[in-house]
């Protein structure tokens, strides 16, 4: 079965450091989503892309977060500088218009 | 008010029981509806889409009431392996973002 691949699976770093999370969407999927999950807020959309163009990043703190799709096989989410409140599980999902989204295993991020 | 609301539970039921989860959504323009399942420390996985006419997949039955903006999931003959968090999910337009409820935790006991 094709899967969305996320790296790293776990990341622990100190506040102030840059964090880069990567996602390889399923081949043929033209829409890529970044979600964040915390106990308090649940699953929230940060940003999403269609055909590599950003469509909505209203859920993302613009001062420290950035999301890009350098090519169709790679999406990145960066946090700089990181803060303890950014600690969460970050999920990438991909899909096609009108089809359900498929999630990656997530990156578990801890900012000390 | 959250866009998608669910009873967080937990629901603790014995094996073989029938359990029902409810969900309401606030945006009447919502077009697509889903139930996702999430196991502890895992990614959400699509359980089933929800159609206006209602749909069934084995022991699982989903219903949608657009007038009341209400979605339900019924699990019959529950198994230990059904223990998970069930997420009610709404999408406003095709290909758009998913809006998740907080999830309802289910624990099925022997």
Short mmCIF file of C-alpha atoms in Angstrom, two decimals:
data_model
loop_
_atom_site.label_atom_id
_atom_site.label_comp_id
_atom_site.label_asym_id
_atom_site.label_seq_id
_atom_site.Cartn_x
_atom_site.Cartn_y
_atom_site.Cartn_z
CA UNK A 1 0.00 0.00 0.00
CA UNK A 2 1.25 3.50 -0.83
CA UNK A 3 1.90 5.62 2.24
CA UNK A 4 2.66 9.18 3.18
CA UNK A 5 6.20 9.25 4.58
CA UNK A 6 7.23 11.71 7.26
CA UNK A 7 10.66 12.36 8.72
CA UNK A 8 11.85 12.49 11.39
CA UNK A 9 9.48 10.34 13.44
CA UNK A 10 10.70 11.98 16.65
CA UNK A 11 12.54 15.20 17.35
CA UNK A 12 13.72 16.62 20.66
CA UNK A 13 15.52 19.94 20.65
CA UNK A 14 16.03 23.05 22.70
CA UNK A 15 13.99 26.18 22.33
CA UNK A 16 15.36 28.61 19.82
CA UNK A 17 16.58 25.89 17.47
CA UNK A 18 15.32 25.50 13.91
CA UNK A 19 13.16 22.46 13.26
CA UNK A 20 12.50 21.07 9.78
CA UNK A 21 9.91 18.36 9.18
CA UNK A 22 9.60 16.61 5.83
CA UNK A 23 6.80 14.82 4.06
CA UNK A 24 6.69 12.69 0.95
CA UNK A 25 3.10 12.53 -0.30
CA UNK A 26 1.63 9.51 -2.05
CA UNK A 27 2.56 9.51 -5.73
CA UNK A 28 -0.22 11.08 -7.77
CA UNK A 29 -1.76 13.00 -4.89
CA UNK A 30 -1.87 16.68 -5.74
CA UNK A 31 -3.00 18.08 -2.38
CA UNK A 32 -0.81 18.09 0.71
CA UNK A 33 -1.86 19.12 4.20
CA UNK A 34 0.01 19.87 7.43
CA UNK A 35 -1.85 19.29 10.70
CA UNK A 36 -0.82 19.70 14.32
CA UNK A 37 -2.29 17.65 17.15
CA UNK A 38 -2.16 18.54 20.85
CA UNK A 39 -4.16 17.31 23.80
CA UNK A 40 -5.71 20.73 24.31
CA UNK A 41 -6.55 21.71 20.73
CA UNK A 42 -6.93 18.37 18.99
CA UNK A 43 -6.13 18.21 15.28
CA UNK A 44 -5.73 21.59 13.60
CA UNK A 45 -4.88 22.42 10.02
CA UNK A 46 -1.75 24.54 9.65
CA UNK A 47 -1.45 24.81 5.88
CA UNK A 48 -2.22 23.04 2.63
CA UNK A 49 -1.03 22.98 -0.95
CA UNK A 50 -2.56 21.98 -4.25
CA UNK A 51 -0.30 21.29 -7.19
CA UNK A 52 2.50 22.69 -5.00
CA UNK A 53 0.83 26.09 -4.64
CA UNK A 54 -0.12 27.21 -1.11
CA UNK A 55 -3.90 27.48 -0.78
CA UNK A 56 -4.43 28.19 2.88
CA UNK A 57 -1.93 28.84 5.63
CA UNK A 58 -4.24 30.76 7.93
CA UNK A 59 -3.76 28.22 10.70
CA UNK A 60 -0.03 28.72 10.85
CA UNK A 61 1.79 31.27 13.04
CA UNK A 62 3.50 33.27 10.30
CA UNK A 63 6.25 34.73 12.41
CA UNK A 64 7.95 31.42 13.07
CA UNK A 65 6.41 28.79 10.83
CA UNK A 66 6.89 28.31 7.11
CA UNK A 67 5.67 25.62 4.74
CA UNK A 68 6.93 24.90 1.25
CA UNK A 69 6.73 22.33 -1.53
CA UNK A 70 10.01 22.47 -3.42
CA UNK A 71 8.76 19.72 -5.71
CA UNK A 72 5.82 17.34 -6.04
CA UNK A 73 7.51 14.68 -3.92
CA UNK A 74 8.50 16.82 -0.96
CA UNK A 75 6.72 19.13 1.45
CA UNK A 76 8.52 20.83 4.34
CA UNK A 77 7.38 22.54 7.52
CA UNK A 78 9.91 24.69 9.34
CA UNK A 79 9.81 26.31 12.74
CA UNK A 80 12.37 29.00 13.50
CA UNK A 81 12.87 29.77 16.31
CA UNK A 82 11.11 26.90 18.07
CA UNK A 83 9.32 27.38 21.39
CA UNK A 84 8.12 24.89 24.02
CA UNK A 85 4.48 25.56 23.02
CA UNK A 86 5.28 24.12 19.58
CA UNK A 87 5.60 20.66 21.17
CA UNK A 88 3.00 18.50 19.44
CA UNK A 89 2.56 15.76 16.86
CA UNK A 90 2.73 17.14 13.33
CA UNK A 91 0.93 15.14 10.67
CA UNK A 92 1.21 15.42 6.93
CA UNK A 93 -1.64 14.14 4.78
CA UNK A 94 -2.09 13.88 1.04
CA UNK A 95 -5.01 13.30 -1.27
CA UNK A 96 -6.74 14.09 -4.54
CA UNK A 97 -9.70 16.42 -4.94
CA UNK A 98 -12.86 14.62 -3.93
CA UNK A 99 -10.98 11.74 -2.33
CA UNK A 100 -10.23 11.06 1.36
CA UNK A 101 -6.91 12.18 2.78
CA UNK A 102 -4.23 9.74 3.88
CA UNK A 103 -2.07 10.59 6.85
CA UNK A 104 1.57 9.93 7.54
CA UNK A 105 2.82 8.50 10.85
CA UNK A 106 3.53 11.98 12.19
CA UNK A 107 6.54 13.72 13.70
CA UNK A 108 6.54 13.86 17.49
CA UNK A 109 8.21 17.14 18.38
CA UNK A 110 9.39 18.10 21.85
CA UNK A 111 10.88 21.53 22.45
CA UNK A 112 12.70 21.78 25.77
CA UNK B 1 -18.24 27.25 19.58
CA UNK B 2 -16.15 24.59 17.83
CA UNK B 3 -16.97 23.89 14.20
CA UNK B 4 -17.32 20.18 14.87
CA UNK B 5 -18.41 19.00 18.30
CA UNK B 6 -18.30 15.54 19.78
CA UNK B 7 -18.81 14.02 23.18
CA UNK B 8 -15.22 13.27 24.29
CA UNK B 9 -16.23 10.25 26.32
CA UNK B 10 -14.65 7.98 27.34
CA UNK B 11 -17.20 5.34 26.47
CA UNK B 12 -16.44 2.15 28.38
CA UNK B 13 -18.43 -0.77 27.03
CA UNK B 14 -18.26 -4.59 27.27
CA UNK B 15 -17.47 -6.73 24.27
CA UNK B 16 -20.54 -7.34 22.14
CA UNK B 17 -22.22 -4.10 23.11
CA UNK B 18 -23.68 -1.62 20.66
CA UNK B 19 -22.35 1.90 21.00
CA UNK B 20 -23.36 5.11 19.26
CA UNK B 21 -21.37 8.30 18.78
CA UNK B 22 -22.86 11.64 17.85
CA UNK B 23 -21.40 14.71 16.26
CA UNK B 24 -22.73 18.14 15.25
CA UNK B 25 -21.22 20.62 12.82
CA UNK B 26 -21.81 24.34 12.53
CA UNK B 27 -21.18 25.13 8.86
CA UNK B 28 -24.28 24.38 6.82
CA UNK B 29 -22.20 24.60 3.62
CA UNK B 30 -20.26 21.47 4.59
CA UNK B 31 -20.23 18.97 1.76
CA UNK B 32 -18.34 15.89 2.86
CA UNK B 33 -18.40 13.95 6.07
CA UNK B 34 -16.21 11.22 7.47
CA UNK B 35 -15.42 9.16 10.50
CA UNK B 36 -11.74 8.63 11.17
CA UNK B 37 -10.26 6.31 13.74
CA UNK B 38 -7.11 7.10 15.69
CA UNK B 39 -5.27 4.58 17.83
CA UNK B 40 -3.05 5.79 20.65
CA UNK B 41 0.04 7.57 19.30
CA UNK B 42 -0.84 6.68 15.72
CA UNK B 43 -2.08 8.61 12.72
CA UNK B 44 -5.79 9.10 11.98
CA UNK B 45 -7.14 6.56 9.51
CA UNK B 46 -10.29 6.81 7.46
CA UNK B 47 -12.97 4.55 8.87
CA UNK B 48 -15.78 5.46 6.51
CA UNK B 49 -17.32 8.28 4.54
CA UNK B 50 -20.82 9.36 5.54
CA UNK B 51 -23.52 9.74 2.91
CA UNK B 52 -26.89 11.42 3.13
CA UNK B 53 -28.73 8.16 2.65
CA UNK B 54 -26.79 6.51 5.45
CA UNK B 55 -24.26 3.77 4.85
CA UNK B 56 -23.07 0.60 6.44
CA UNK B 57 -19.74 -1.20 6.47
CA UNK B 58 -19.93 -4.45 8.35
CA UNK B 59 -20.59 -3.66 12.00
CA UNK B 60 -20.38 0.09 11.40
CA UNK B 61 -23.29 2.28 10.35
CA UNK B 62 -23.02 5.99 9.66
CA UNK B 63 -25.90 8.44 9.37
CA UNK B 64 -26.08 12.05 8.29
CA UNK B 65 -28.89 14.50 8.97
CA UNK B 66 -28.17 17.68 6.99
CA UNK B 67 -31.19 19.53 8.35
CA UNK B 68 -29.99 19.05 11.93
CA UNK B 69 -26.29 19.18 10.98
CA UNK B 70 -25.80 15.95 12.84
CA UNK B 71 -23.67 12.88 12.12
CA UNK B 72 -23.70 9.56 13.92
CA UNK B 73 -21.69 6.36 14.03
CA UNK B 74 -23.11 3.09 15.34
CA UNK B 75 -20.86 0.17 16.18
CA UNK B 76 -22.58 -3.17 16.68
CA UNK B 77 -21.11 -6.22 18.41
CA UNK B 78 -18.11 -4.23 19.56
CA UNK B 79 -14.71 -5.94 19.68
CA UNK B 80 -11.68 -5.29 21.87
CA UNK B 81 -9.93 -4.08 18.72
CA UNK B 82 -12.50 -1.30 18.31
CA UNK B 83 -10.91 0.52 21.26
CA UNK B 84 -9.66 3.81 19.82
CA UNK B 85 -10.60 7.45 19.44
CA UNK B 86 -13.23 8.14 16.80
CA UNK B 87 -12.98 11.46 15.02
CA UNK B 88 -15.89 13.16 13.33
CA UNK B 89 -14.62 15.07 10.31
CA UNK B 90 -16.22 17.61 8.00
CA UNK B 91 -15.01 19.15 4.76
CA UNK B 92 -16.58 22.30 3.34
CA UNK B 93 -15.49 21.91 -0.27
CA UNK B 94 -14.04 19.12 -2.37
CA UNK B 95 -10.30 18.92 -1.91
CA UNK B 96 -10.41 21.42 0.94
CA UNK B 97 -9.25 21.17 4.47
CA UNK B 98 -10.68 18.69 6.93
CA UNK B 99 -12.13 20.02 10.15
CA UNK B 100 -11.82 17.55 12.98
CA UNK B 101 -13.86 17.12 16.11
CA UNK B 102 -12.01 16.53 19.36
CA UNK B 103 -12.71 12.83 19.11
CA UNK B 104 -14.66 10.34 21.21
CA UNK B 105 -12.64 7.77 23.10
CA UNK B 106 -13.97 4.22 23.11
CA UNK B 107 -12.71 1.49 25.39
CA UNK B 108 -14.10 -2.01 24.85
CA UNK B 109 -13.53 -4.32 27.83
CA UNK B 110 -13.59 -8.12 27.96
#
